[in-house]
XYZ file of C-alpha atoms in Angstrom:
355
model
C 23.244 25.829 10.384
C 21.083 26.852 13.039
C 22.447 26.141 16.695
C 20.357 26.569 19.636
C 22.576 26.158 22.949
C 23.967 28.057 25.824
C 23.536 26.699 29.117
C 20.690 29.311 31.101
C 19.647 28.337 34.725
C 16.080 29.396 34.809
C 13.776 29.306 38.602
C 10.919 31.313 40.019
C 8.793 31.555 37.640
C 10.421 32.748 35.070
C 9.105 32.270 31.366
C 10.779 32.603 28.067
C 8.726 32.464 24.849
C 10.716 32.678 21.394
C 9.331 33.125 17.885
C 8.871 31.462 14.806
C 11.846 30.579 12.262
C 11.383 30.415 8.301
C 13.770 28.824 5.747
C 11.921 29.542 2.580
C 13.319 29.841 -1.143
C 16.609 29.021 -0.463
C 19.320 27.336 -2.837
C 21.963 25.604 -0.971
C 24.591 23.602 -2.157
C 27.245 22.330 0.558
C 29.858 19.804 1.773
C 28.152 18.962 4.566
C 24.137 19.197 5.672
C 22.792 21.865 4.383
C 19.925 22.416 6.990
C 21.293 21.746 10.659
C 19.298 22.704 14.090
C 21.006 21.560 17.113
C 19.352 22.156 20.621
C 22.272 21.591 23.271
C 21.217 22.542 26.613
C 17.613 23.636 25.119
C 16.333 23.488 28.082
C 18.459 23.025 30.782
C 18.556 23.801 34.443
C 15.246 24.793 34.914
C 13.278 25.057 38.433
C 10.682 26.801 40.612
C 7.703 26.656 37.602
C 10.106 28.119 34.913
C 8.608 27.054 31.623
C 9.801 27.537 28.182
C 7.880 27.907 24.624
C 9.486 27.695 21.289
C 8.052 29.243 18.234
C 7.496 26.472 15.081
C 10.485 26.325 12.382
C 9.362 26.585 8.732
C 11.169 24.914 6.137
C 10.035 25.036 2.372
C 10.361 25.282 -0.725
C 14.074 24.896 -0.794
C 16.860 23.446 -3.359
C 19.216 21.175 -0.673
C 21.750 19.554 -1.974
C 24.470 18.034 0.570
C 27.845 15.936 -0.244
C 30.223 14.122 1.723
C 27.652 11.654 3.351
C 25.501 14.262 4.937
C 22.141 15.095 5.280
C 19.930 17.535 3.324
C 18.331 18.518 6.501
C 19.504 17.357 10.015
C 17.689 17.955 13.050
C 19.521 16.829 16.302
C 18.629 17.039 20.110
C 21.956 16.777 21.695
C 23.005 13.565 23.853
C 21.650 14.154 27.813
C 21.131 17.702 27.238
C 17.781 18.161 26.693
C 15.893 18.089 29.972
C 17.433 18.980 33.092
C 13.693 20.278 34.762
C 12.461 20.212 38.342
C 9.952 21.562 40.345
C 6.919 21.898 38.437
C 9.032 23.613 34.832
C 7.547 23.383 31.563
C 8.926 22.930 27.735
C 7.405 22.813 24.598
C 10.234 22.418 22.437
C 9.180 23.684 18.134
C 6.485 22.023 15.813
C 8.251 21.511 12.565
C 6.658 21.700 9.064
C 8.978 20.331 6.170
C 7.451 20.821 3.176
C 7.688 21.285 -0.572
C 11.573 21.073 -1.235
C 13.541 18.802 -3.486
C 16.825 17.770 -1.542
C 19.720 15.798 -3.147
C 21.700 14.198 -0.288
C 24.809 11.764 0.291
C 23.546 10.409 3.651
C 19.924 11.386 4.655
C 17.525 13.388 3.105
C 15.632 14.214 6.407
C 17.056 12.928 9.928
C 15.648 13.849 13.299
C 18.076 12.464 16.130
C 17.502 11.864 20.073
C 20.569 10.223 22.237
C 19.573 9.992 25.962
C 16.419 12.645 26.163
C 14.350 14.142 27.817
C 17.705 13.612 30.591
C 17.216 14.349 34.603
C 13.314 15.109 34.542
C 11.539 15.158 38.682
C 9.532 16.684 40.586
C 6.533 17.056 38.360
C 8.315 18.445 35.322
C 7.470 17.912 31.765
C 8.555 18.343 28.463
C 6.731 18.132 24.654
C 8.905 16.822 21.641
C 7.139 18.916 18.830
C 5.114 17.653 16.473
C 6.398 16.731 12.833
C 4.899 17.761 9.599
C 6.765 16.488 6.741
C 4.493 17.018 3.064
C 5.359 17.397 -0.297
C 8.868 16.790 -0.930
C 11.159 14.924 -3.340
C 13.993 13.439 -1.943
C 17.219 11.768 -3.525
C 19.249 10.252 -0.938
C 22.311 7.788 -0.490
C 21.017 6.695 2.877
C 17.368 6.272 3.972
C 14.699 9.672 2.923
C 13.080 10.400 6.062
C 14.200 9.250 9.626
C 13.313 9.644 12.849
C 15.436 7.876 15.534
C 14.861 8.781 19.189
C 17.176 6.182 21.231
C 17.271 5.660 24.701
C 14.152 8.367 24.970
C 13.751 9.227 28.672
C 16.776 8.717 30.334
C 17.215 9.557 34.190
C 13.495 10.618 34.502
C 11.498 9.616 38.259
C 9.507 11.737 40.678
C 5.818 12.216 38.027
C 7.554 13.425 35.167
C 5.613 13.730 31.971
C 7.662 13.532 28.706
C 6.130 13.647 25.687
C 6.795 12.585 21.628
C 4.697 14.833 19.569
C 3.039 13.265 16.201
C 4.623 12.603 12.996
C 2.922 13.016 9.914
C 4.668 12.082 6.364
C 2.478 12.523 3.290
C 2.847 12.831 -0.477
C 6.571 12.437 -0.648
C 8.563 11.216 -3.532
C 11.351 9.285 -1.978
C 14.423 7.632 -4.430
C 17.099 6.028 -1.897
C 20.098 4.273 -2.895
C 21.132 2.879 0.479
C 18.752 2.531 2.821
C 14.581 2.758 3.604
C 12.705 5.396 1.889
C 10.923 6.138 5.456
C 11.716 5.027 8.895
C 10.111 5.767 12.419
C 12.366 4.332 14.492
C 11.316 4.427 18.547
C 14.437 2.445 20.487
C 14.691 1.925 24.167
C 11.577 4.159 24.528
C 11.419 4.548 28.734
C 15.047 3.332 29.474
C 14.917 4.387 32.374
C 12.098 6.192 34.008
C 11.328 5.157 37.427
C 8.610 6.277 40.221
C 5.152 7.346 38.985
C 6.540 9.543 35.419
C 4.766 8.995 32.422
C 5.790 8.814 28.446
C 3.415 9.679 25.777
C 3.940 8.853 21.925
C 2.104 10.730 19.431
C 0.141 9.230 16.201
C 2.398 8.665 13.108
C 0.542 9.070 9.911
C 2.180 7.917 6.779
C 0.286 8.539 3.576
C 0.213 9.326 0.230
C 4.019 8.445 -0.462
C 5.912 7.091 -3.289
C 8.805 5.032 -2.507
C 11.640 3.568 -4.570
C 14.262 1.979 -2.061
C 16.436 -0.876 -0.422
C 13.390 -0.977 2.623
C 9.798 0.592 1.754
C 8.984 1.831 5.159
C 9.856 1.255 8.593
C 8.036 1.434 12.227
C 9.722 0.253 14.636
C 8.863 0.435 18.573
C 11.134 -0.950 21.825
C 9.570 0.031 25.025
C 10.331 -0.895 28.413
C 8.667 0.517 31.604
C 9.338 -0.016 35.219
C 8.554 0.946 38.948
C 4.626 2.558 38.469
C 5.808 4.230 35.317
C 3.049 4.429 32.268
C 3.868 4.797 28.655
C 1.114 5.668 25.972
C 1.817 4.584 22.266
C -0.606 6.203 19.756
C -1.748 5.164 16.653
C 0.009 4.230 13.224
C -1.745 4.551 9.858
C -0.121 3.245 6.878
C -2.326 4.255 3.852
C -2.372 4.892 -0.028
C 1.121 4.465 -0.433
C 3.056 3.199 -3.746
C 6.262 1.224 -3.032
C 8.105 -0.430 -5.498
C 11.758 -2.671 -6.054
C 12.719 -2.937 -2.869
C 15.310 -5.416 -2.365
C 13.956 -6.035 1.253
C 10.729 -5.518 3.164
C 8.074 -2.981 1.254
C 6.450 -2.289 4.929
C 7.818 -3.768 7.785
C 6.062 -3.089 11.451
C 8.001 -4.601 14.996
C 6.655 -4.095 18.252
C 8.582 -5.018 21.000
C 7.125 -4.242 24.528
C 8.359 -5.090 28.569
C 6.072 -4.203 31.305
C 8.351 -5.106 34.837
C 6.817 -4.651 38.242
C 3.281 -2.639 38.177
C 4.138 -0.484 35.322
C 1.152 -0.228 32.072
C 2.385 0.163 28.433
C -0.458 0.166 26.144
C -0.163 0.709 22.448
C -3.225 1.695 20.353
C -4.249 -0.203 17.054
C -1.916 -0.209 13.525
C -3.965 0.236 9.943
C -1.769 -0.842 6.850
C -4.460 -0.090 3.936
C -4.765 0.725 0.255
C -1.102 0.485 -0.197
C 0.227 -0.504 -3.737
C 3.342 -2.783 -3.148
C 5.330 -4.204 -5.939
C 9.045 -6.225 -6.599
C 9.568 -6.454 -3.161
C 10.944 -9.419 -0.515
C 8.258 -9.380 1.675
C 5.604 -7.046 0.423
C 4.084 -6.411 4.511
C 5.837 -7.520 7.621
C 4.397 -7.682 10.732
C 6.260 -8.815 14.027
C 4.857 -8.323 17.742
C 6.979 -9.517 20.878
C 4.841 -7.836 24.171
C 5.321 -9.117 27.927
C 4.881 -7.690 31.051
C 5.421 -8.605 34.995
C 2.082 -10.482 37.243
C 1.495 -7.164 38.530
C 2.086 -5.434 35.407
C -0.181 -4.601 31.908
C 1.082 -4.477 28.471
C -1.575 -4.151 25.764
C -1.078 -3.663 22.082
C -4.416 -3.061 19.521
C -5.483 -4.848 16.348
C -3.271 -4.368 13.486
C -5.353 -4.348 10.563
C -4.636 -5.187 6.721
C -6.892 -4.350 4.734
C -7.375 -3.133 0.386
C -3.567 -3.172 -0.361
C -2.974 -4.468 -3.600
C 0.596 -6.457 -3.150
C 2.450 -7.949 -6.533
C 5.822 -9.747 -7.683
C 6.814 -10.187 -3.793
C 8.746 -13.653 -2.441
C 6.094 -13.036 0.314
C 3.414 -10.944 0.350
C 1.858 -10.886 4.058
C 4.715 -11.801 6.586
C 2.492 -12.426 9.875
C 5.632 -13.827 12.848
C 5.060 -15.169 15.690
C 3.373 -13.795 18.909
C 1.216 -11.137 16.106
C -2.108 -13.192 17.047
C -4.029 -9.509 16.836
C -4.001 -9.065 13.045
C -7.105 -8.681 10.903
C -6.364 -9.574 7.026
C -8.905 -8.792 4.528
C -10.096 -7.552 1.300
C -6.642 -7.357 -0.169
C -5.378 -8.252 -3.731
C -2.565 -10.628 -4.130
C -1.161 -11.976 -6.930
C 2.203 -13.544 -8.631
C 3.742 -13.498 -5.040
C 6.170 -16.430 -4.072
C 3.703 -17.036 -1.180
C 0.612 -14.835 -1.148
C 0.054 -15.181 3.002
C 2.885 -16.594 5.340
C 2.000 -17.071 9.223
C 4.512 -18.570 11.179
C 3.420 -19.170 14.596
C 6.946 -19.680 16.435
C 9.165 -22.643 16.565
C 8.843 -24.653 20.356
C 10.355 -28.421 19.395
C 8.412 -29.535 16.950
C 6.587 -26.955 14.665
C 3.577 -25.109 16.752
C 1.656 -22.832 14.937
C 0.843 -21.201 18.636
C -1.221 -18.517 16.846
């Protein structure tokens, strides 16, 4: 386990800068997760242009295997403490690079967990969420493979704030779960409550390259709310060369779910879902899109495009719902599907296909 707490008040100007960490060539068999980071109060109490730097963490080429529902590798940012900056501070919390181990897990193989952070962020403070680069590893899990859930992200943050979600790339994974999706980005209650003029920014997620074997394929999902003069930035997500195969549920599913109040902006930049292989799935892609926003407010979400995926032996094989009138289907190859390409443009009375 590696725990990274202690509560430090930090204020004019002071600066702490820590190195790198390396978990390399290691053989680990537990009752319990066998790789566990935990930032509690990382930072915390900082003021006056204090700004903190934290070296990247390095984990490869281990043997992880984890009982007792637990996670080969856990990486948790502890509830509300996380944050805590005023007055001009800085954070730049570790770039992680996952890569090259074979983990045998009860619960997750890979789990990054957010409850209530960045918490208490003013006066021109701002904070980066490293980035995420997960490559090369085979995974054997009871619960999902890889998963990222930041709930509740930005909570008690006003007075220009800048947090900010670093980007996740997942390549060239072999993922085998038992109970749950082989990959999931899961974004809920992004902005819950930032206020004022404070800003969120959400980095690019690249999938690609992976082969899946589970209960869901892969999973983006996105709730974002924004409020007062508050802007949130959603980057980019590329879906590309991936296998998937016998999932009992959805082989790629994509929901974006977006509320702009008062004279907020949330803008969301364009989804690619191309030269996938999908096979002996329900719904080979799924594709949902629910975005509103206030008279004085802006919500804006780019094209999602779906294009040279070759989709087989699915009760659906495109699942376009309602509200997703920005998707671009083409060039594909679709065959011995219940349904080959399912719109379904909302239900208002009498069957509307509004779309």
């Amino acid at each position: 386990m590696i725990y990274n707490g202690g509560y430090t008040s930090f204020y004019d100007n002071a600066s702490l800068t820590t190195g790198i960490v390396l978990i390399e060539g290691n053989e680990v068999t537990v009752e319990g997760d066998a790789v566990y980071f935990d930032y509690e109060y990382v930072p915390y109490d900082f003021e006056d242009k204090s700004s903190l730097r934290m070296g990247n963490v390095y984990i490869e080429d281990n043997m992880l295997n984890s009982t007792k529902n637990s996670c080969g590798i856990y990486i948790e940012y502890y509830e509300e403490e996380v944050g805590g900056m005023y007055d001009n501070a800085l954070a730049h919390l570790p770039n992680f690079t996952i890569a090259g181990n074979t983990i045998y897990s009860s619960g997750y193989g890979i789990y990054v967990y957010s409850y209530e952070n960045p918490y208490e962020m003013h006066d021109n403070a701002s904070i980066y969420f490293g980035d995420f680069n997960i490559d090369d590893n085979t995974i054997y899990s009871g619960g999902g493979g890889v998963c990222f859930y930041y709930y509740s992200f930005c909570y008690y943050n006003y007075d220009n704030s800048v947090a900010e979600i670093g980007n996740i790339s997942i390549t060239n994974n072999e993922i085998h779960s038992t109970g749950w999706s082989g990959i999931t980005v899961y974004y809920e209650d992004l902005g819950e409550d930032i206020n004022d003029n404070s800003k969120l920014l959400v980095g690019n997620v690249g999938i690609h390259g992976n082969e899946v074997d589970c209960s869901y394929g892969i999973i983006v999902q996105s709730y974002t709310n924004a409020y007062d003069s508050t802007t949130v930035e959603i980057g980019y997500v590329n879906f590309t060369e991936n296998e998937i195969r016998n999932c009992t549920d959805y082989g790629i599913y994509l929901d974006y779910y977006a509320d702009a109040s008062q004279s907020s902006t949330i803008s969301i930049e364009r989804s690619l879902i191309k030269d996938n292989t999908i096979d002996n799935c329900s719904k080979g892609i799924y594709v949902y899109c629910d975005i509103g926003n206030d008279t004085d407010a802006i919500a804006e979400i780019g094209r999602t495009y779906i294009m040279g995926d070759i989709i087989s032996n699915c009760s659906y094989g495109i699942y376009i719902n309602e509200d997703t009138n920005h998707t671009t289907i083409t060039g594909n190859t679709i065959f011995d599907n219940g349904i080959g390409i399912y719109v379904w443009g909302g239900y208002a009375g009498n069957y509307e296909n509004t779309d």
